[in-house]
């Protein structure tokens, strides 16, 4: 029974509520669409509660459409409620929160939708499938990112953003275990085609430990994590985050500057004892531009520029977009390309040629070229995160707005006709192309798990150069990424499914 002074049961009125002149209530909570189940509640009470919620800025739908996010019921008999819901069969039912009236009364009392807790949820106790359809077991989620398909659509951003802050904070303190644990947990949640709406839903997921679950629970309950908020306001974290956002400044340098008492860019630039290397100088010089995301259209424009630069001299050169843009991300922090040629050895001259041409065009703002140190006889490499040995260059290029379809992705009020963009080029020999492409497509977490999977499950070593079978004591050849997945006994995962 339901007794509270805030939401009293209405007495029978002579005039049905529906006949009231509808008032236009101001909508305060765009993302929440309620549906009140009439069964058990009764028509007049439903109508009263509907008006009450609308007067407090909630959207209440009259019918159970796919727009509904929160279904509220006074029917505590889960089985009969769920039977009815499934008969109504809205397509989006799996994503709806099915809640007890206590969530509604709490929300009315607070004047806002309160965070959903497990006690509010009315769990589905029915068998999931009708008898005549074949039983399909709930697909279990693999603990390896390379066995999951992860698109750019993240249904659990609220949790994964929080985990990323925690992981980074551990990284700044060089505490590797928990850092990796939070990155793995974030990656698992990113792969889910549904949003986690109560802790029970995470029960069968891999890589979620006690700490991660506590954070999830806090967010479910309060809409935020106090632990994360504490980190975000922590001076050390904020300073290291700021310093490492500069091109050429890593955690070590940031830490050194922090220990010296430096807290801002002006502190650094005003300190005569600080020596900035060439990369860092460019990092500060172009900070505004290169800390701003690069758009897909800008990435395409850069591809045209590099394409032109390389093909003038080497008509048979191969140029491929890699990194986040190959995974079909809309925005990135830089643009990554692989460039090579079919003739082995000739790829070594490609980058200097491209760099020269960009310089002549007046668009090379910064260039750090590293010649190849690749030596097949030094393989296989046992270190996971080791940089590869291919020739590569880290560039900052000047991109003209006129070259970008739809214009530059620029700060508001910036009227310059150009912007600076970070570009990475890597140039492996053609017989290493598939490994380099797989390694540079990312994501970082996908790569980590590919290597871990190879090592742990297959006794193989994988890096950007090669795949080595420790049992057979031999290298496995590959001309395409598909060959590598096949050697590893993995289903092929498309680049756009590697956003782990
Ligand atoms: P990025 O750091 O460019 O990341 O590395 P991203 O996925 O493109 O995302 P953005 O740029 O932040 O939007 C791309 C991939 O290249 C590998 C990384 O491991 C990552 O998977 N990489 C990068 C290397 O293998 N070696 C390097 O020297 C640099
Ligand atoms: Mn990138």
Tab-separated table of C-alpha atoms in Angstrom, residues 44-228:
chain	number	residue	atom	x	y	z
A	44	UNK	CA	-7.719	8.149	-11.964
A	45	UNK	CA	-4.612	7.673	-9.855
A	46	UNK	CA	-2.538	7.303	-12.996
A	47	UNK	CA	-3.976	10.504	-14.322
A	48	UNK	CA	-3.234	12.316	-11.062
A	49	UNK	CA	0.352	11.068	-10.924
A	50	UNK	CA	0.821	12.022	-14.572
A	51	UNK	CA	-0.208	15.600	-13.864
A	52	UNK	CA	1.925	15.764	-10.775
A	53	UNK	CA	5.010	14.590	-12.668
A	54	UNK	CA	4.365	16.964	-15.559
A	55	UNK	CA	3.971	19.873	-13.157
A	56	UNK	CA	7.447	19.051	-11.853
A	57	UNK	CA	8.957	19.169	-15.319
A	58	UNK	CA	8.880	15.455	-16.201
A	59	UNK	CA	7.791	14.116	-19.563
A	60	UNK	CA	5.083	11.489	-19.169
A	61	UNK	CA	4.098	9.494	-22.230
A	62	UNK	CA	0.511	8.334	-22.622
A	63	UNK	CA	1.435	5.227	-24.537
A	64	UNK	CA	4.258	2.743	-24.119
A	65	UNK	CA	6.277	3.835	-27.139
A	66	UNK	CA	9.950	3.198	-27.872
A	67	UNK	CA	10.687	6.715	-26.595
A	68	UNK	CA	9.953	5.673	-23.022
A	69	UNK	CA	12.982	5.394	-20.739
A	70	UNK	CA	11.368	4.693	-17.348
A	71	UNK	CA	8.354	2.427	-16.849
A	72	UNK	CA	6.778	2.894	-13.435
A	73	UNK	CA	4.434	0.341	-11.978
A	74	UNK	CA	2.540	-0.224	-8.759
A	75	UNK	CA	2.271	-3.858	-9.648
A	76	UNK	CA	4.841	-5.513	-7.428
A	77	UNK	CA	4.049	-8.895	-8.997
A	78	UNK	CA	7.000	-8.947	-11.348
A	79	UNK	CA	5.772	-11.904	-13.374
A	80	UNK	CA	2.381	-10.493	-14.300
A	81	UNK	CA	3.863	-7.061	-15.016
A	82	UNK	CA	6.569	-8.478	-17.277
A	83	UNK	CA	4.071	-10.713	-19.046
A	84	UNK	CA	2.015	-7.632	-19.822
A	85	UNK	CA	5.070	-5.600	-20.891
A	86	UNK	CA	6.187	-8.332	-23.276
A	87	UNK	CA	2.731	-8.519	-24.758
A	88	UNK	CA	2.906	-4.773	-25.421
A	89	UNK	CA	6.289	-5.614	-26.972
A	90	UNK	CA	7.883	-2.212	-27.485
A	91	UNK	CA	11.097	-2.827	-29.419
A	92	UNK	CA	13.094	-0.796	-26.959
A	93	UNK	CA	11.892	-2.728	-23.898
A	94	UNK	CA	15.371	-4.161	-23.153
A	95	UNK	CA	16.677	-0.612	-22.695
A	96	UNK	CA	13.847	0.603	-20.488
A	97	UNK	CA	14.105	0.811	-16.755
A	98	UNK	CA	11.187	-1.000	-15.188
A	99	UNK	CA	10.714	0.567	-11.803
A	100	UNK	CA	8.759	0.287	-8.661
A	101	UNK	CA	6.568	3.244	-7.608
A	102	UNK	CA	9.117	4.056	-4.861
A	103	UNK	CA	11.430	5.498	-7.535
A	104	UNK	CA	8.598	7.731	-8.678
A	105	UNK	CA	7.711	9.006	-5.210
A	106	UNK	CA	11.383	9.621	-4.395
A	107	UNK	CA	11.718	11.587	-7.620
A	108	UNK	CA	8.602	13.639	-6.919
A	109	UNK	CA	9.856	14.415	-3.442
A	110	UNK	CA	13.248	15.532	-4.773
A	111	UNK	CA	11.738	17.321	-7.754
A	112	UNK	CA	14.138	15.525	-10.123
A	113	UNK	CA	14.664	11.998	-11.401
A	114	UNK	CA	16.643	10.294	-8.641
A	115	UNK	CA	19.364	7.821	-9.588
A	116	UNK	CA	18.037	4.328	-10.100
A	117	UNK	CA	19.089	1.834	-7.468
A	118	UNK	CA	18.721	-1.917	-7.473
A	119	UNK	CA	15.864	-1.723	-4.955
A	120	UNK	CA	13.835	0.318	-7.475
A	121	UNK	CA	14.142	-2.211	-10.295
A	122	UNK	CA	11.392	-4.728	-10.935
A	123	UNK	CA	13.340	-7.679	-12.265
A	124	UNK	CA	12.084	-9.825	-15.095
A	125	UNK	CA	11.485	-13.267	-13.652
A	126	UNK	CA	9.992	-14.750	-16.801
A	127	UNK	CA	11.966	-17.119	-18.984
A	128	UNK	CA	13.506	-14.869	-21.615
A	129	UNK	CA	12.183	-16.705	-24.647
A	130	UNK	CA	8.869	-18.138	-25.682
A	131	UNK	CA	8.878	-21.936	-25.708
A	132	UNK	CA	8.781	-22.339	-29.469
A	133	UNK	CA	11.891	-20.314	-30.255
A	134	UNK	CA	15.264	-22.043	-30.044
A	135	UNK	CA	17.211	-21.331	-26.892
A	136	UNK	CA	20.000	-18.897	-27.561
A	137	UNK	CA	22.330	-18.597	-24.603
A	138	UNK	CA	23.161	-15.066	-23.532
A	139	UNK	CA	26.377	-14.370	-25.421
A	140	UNK	CA	29.139	-14.162	-22.866
A	141	UNK	CA	31.570	-11.289	-23.098
A	142	UNK	CA	35.215	-12.206	-23.702
A	143	UNK	CA	37.892	-10.849	-21.353
A	144	UNK	CA	39.967	-10.044	-24.474
A	145	UNK	CA	39.124	-6.898	-26.435
A	146	UNK	CA	40.244	-8.673	-29.624
A	147	UNK	CA	37.310	-11.077	-29.188
A	148	UNK	CA	34.775	-8.289	-28.795
A	149	UNK	CA	33.277	-5.960	-31.387
A	150	UNK	CA	33.438	-2.391	-30.155
A	151	UNK	CA	32.076	0.405	-32.326
A	152	UNK	CA	32.439	4.130	-31.661
A	153	UNK	CA	28.981	4.096	-30.084
A	154	UNK	CA	29.579	3.936	-26.348
A	155	UNK	CA	26.436	3.229	-24.345
A	156	UNK	CA	28.268	3.499	-21.046
A	157	UNK	CA	30.183	6.750	-21.380
A	158	UNK	CA	29.235	7.923	-17.907
A	159	UNK	CA	31.101	4.917	-16.448
A	160	UNK	CA	33.973	4.703	-18.927
A	161	UNK	CA	34.807	8.415	-18.533
A	162	UNK	CA	35.009	7.895	-14.782
A	163	UNK	CA	37.222	4.804	-15.207
A	164	UNK	CA	39.524	6.722	-17.554
A	165	UNK	CA	40.082	9.401	-14.895
A	166	UNK	CA	40.878	6.743	-12.293
A	167	UNK	CA	43.210	4.892	-14.691
A	168	UNK	CA	45.036	8.098	-15.521
A	169	UNK	CA	45.379	9.041	-11.894
A	170	UNK	CA	46.975	5.637	-11.164
A	171	UNK	CA	49.182	6.113	-14.224
A	172	UNK	CA	50.415	9.468	-12.909
A	173	UNK	CA	51.302	7.689	-9.665
A	174	UNK	CA	52.918	4.802	-11.551
A	175	UNK	CA	50.561	2.231	-10.046
A	176	UNK	CA	50.218	-0.123	-12.967
A	177	UNK	CA	47.813	-2.844	-11.746
A	178	UNK	CA	44.756	-0.749	-10.931
A	179	UNK	CA	45.470	1.498	-13.942
A	180	UNK	CA	45.228	-1.461	-16.298
A	181	UNK	CA	42.235	-2.861	-14.411
A	182	UNK	CA	40.243	0.345	-14.947
A	183	UNK	CA	41.263	0.479	-18.634
A	184	UNK	CA	40.126	-3.123	-19.108
A	185	UNK	CA	36.859	-2.502	-17.304
A	186	UNK	CA	36.196	0.594	-19.442
A	187	UNK	CA	36.906	-1.433	-22.549
A	188	UNK	CA	34.421	-4.150	-21.537
A	189	UNK	CA	31.669	-1.584	-20.932
A	190	UNK	CA	32.410	0.127	-24.265
A	191	UNK	CA	31.686	-3.133	-26.093
A	192	UNK	CA	28.185	-3.546	-24.664
A	193	UNK	CA	25.261	-2.828	-27.001
A	194	UNK	CA	23.284	-1.761	-23.939
A	195	UNK	CA	23.669	0.684	-21.067
A	196	UNK	CA	24.337	-0.634	-17.594
A	197	UNK	CA	21.311	0.406	-15.573
A	198	UNK	CA	21.685	-1.602	-12.424
A	199	UNK	CA	24.575	-3.364	-10.781
A	200	UNK	CA	22.946	-6.749	-11.333
A	201	UNK	CA	23.433	-6.300	-15.064
A	202	UNK	CA	27.225	-6.403	-14.640
A	203	UNK	CA	27.185	-9.744	-12.840
A	204	UNK	CA	28.338	-11.866	-15.783
A	205	UNK	CA	30.825	-9.361	-17.226
A	206	UNK	CA	34.560	-10.069	-17.128
A	207	UNK	CA	37.274	-7.703	-15.851
A	208	UNK	CA	35.094	-5.900	-13.313
A	209	UNK	CA	36.600	-6.042	-9.846
A	210	UNK	CA	35.326	-4.794	-6.521
A	211	UNK	CA	36.662	-1.295	-6.978
A	212	UNK	CA	35.158	-0.861	-10.463
A	213	UNK	CA	31.816	-2.186	-9.243
A	214	UNK	CA	31.837	0.227	-6.322
A	215	UNK	CA	32.348	3.099	-8.782
A	216	UNK	CA	29.527	1.815	-11.003
A	217	UNK	CA	27.239	1.579	-7.995
A	218	UNK	CA	28.086	5.108	-6.876
A	219	UNK	CA	27.304	6.449	-10.357
A	220	UNK	CA	24.047	4.491	-10.573
A	221	UNK	CA	23.004	5.830	-7.223
A	222	UNK	CA	24.140	9.438	-7.349
A	223	UNK	CA	24.764	10.037	-11.029
A	224	UNK	CA	28.445	10.663	-10.249
A	225	UNK	CA	31.432	9.220	-8.463
A	226	UNK	CA	32.797	11.118	-5.501
A	227	UNK	CA	36.140	9.389	-5.837
A	228	UNK	CA	36.433	10.655	-9.426
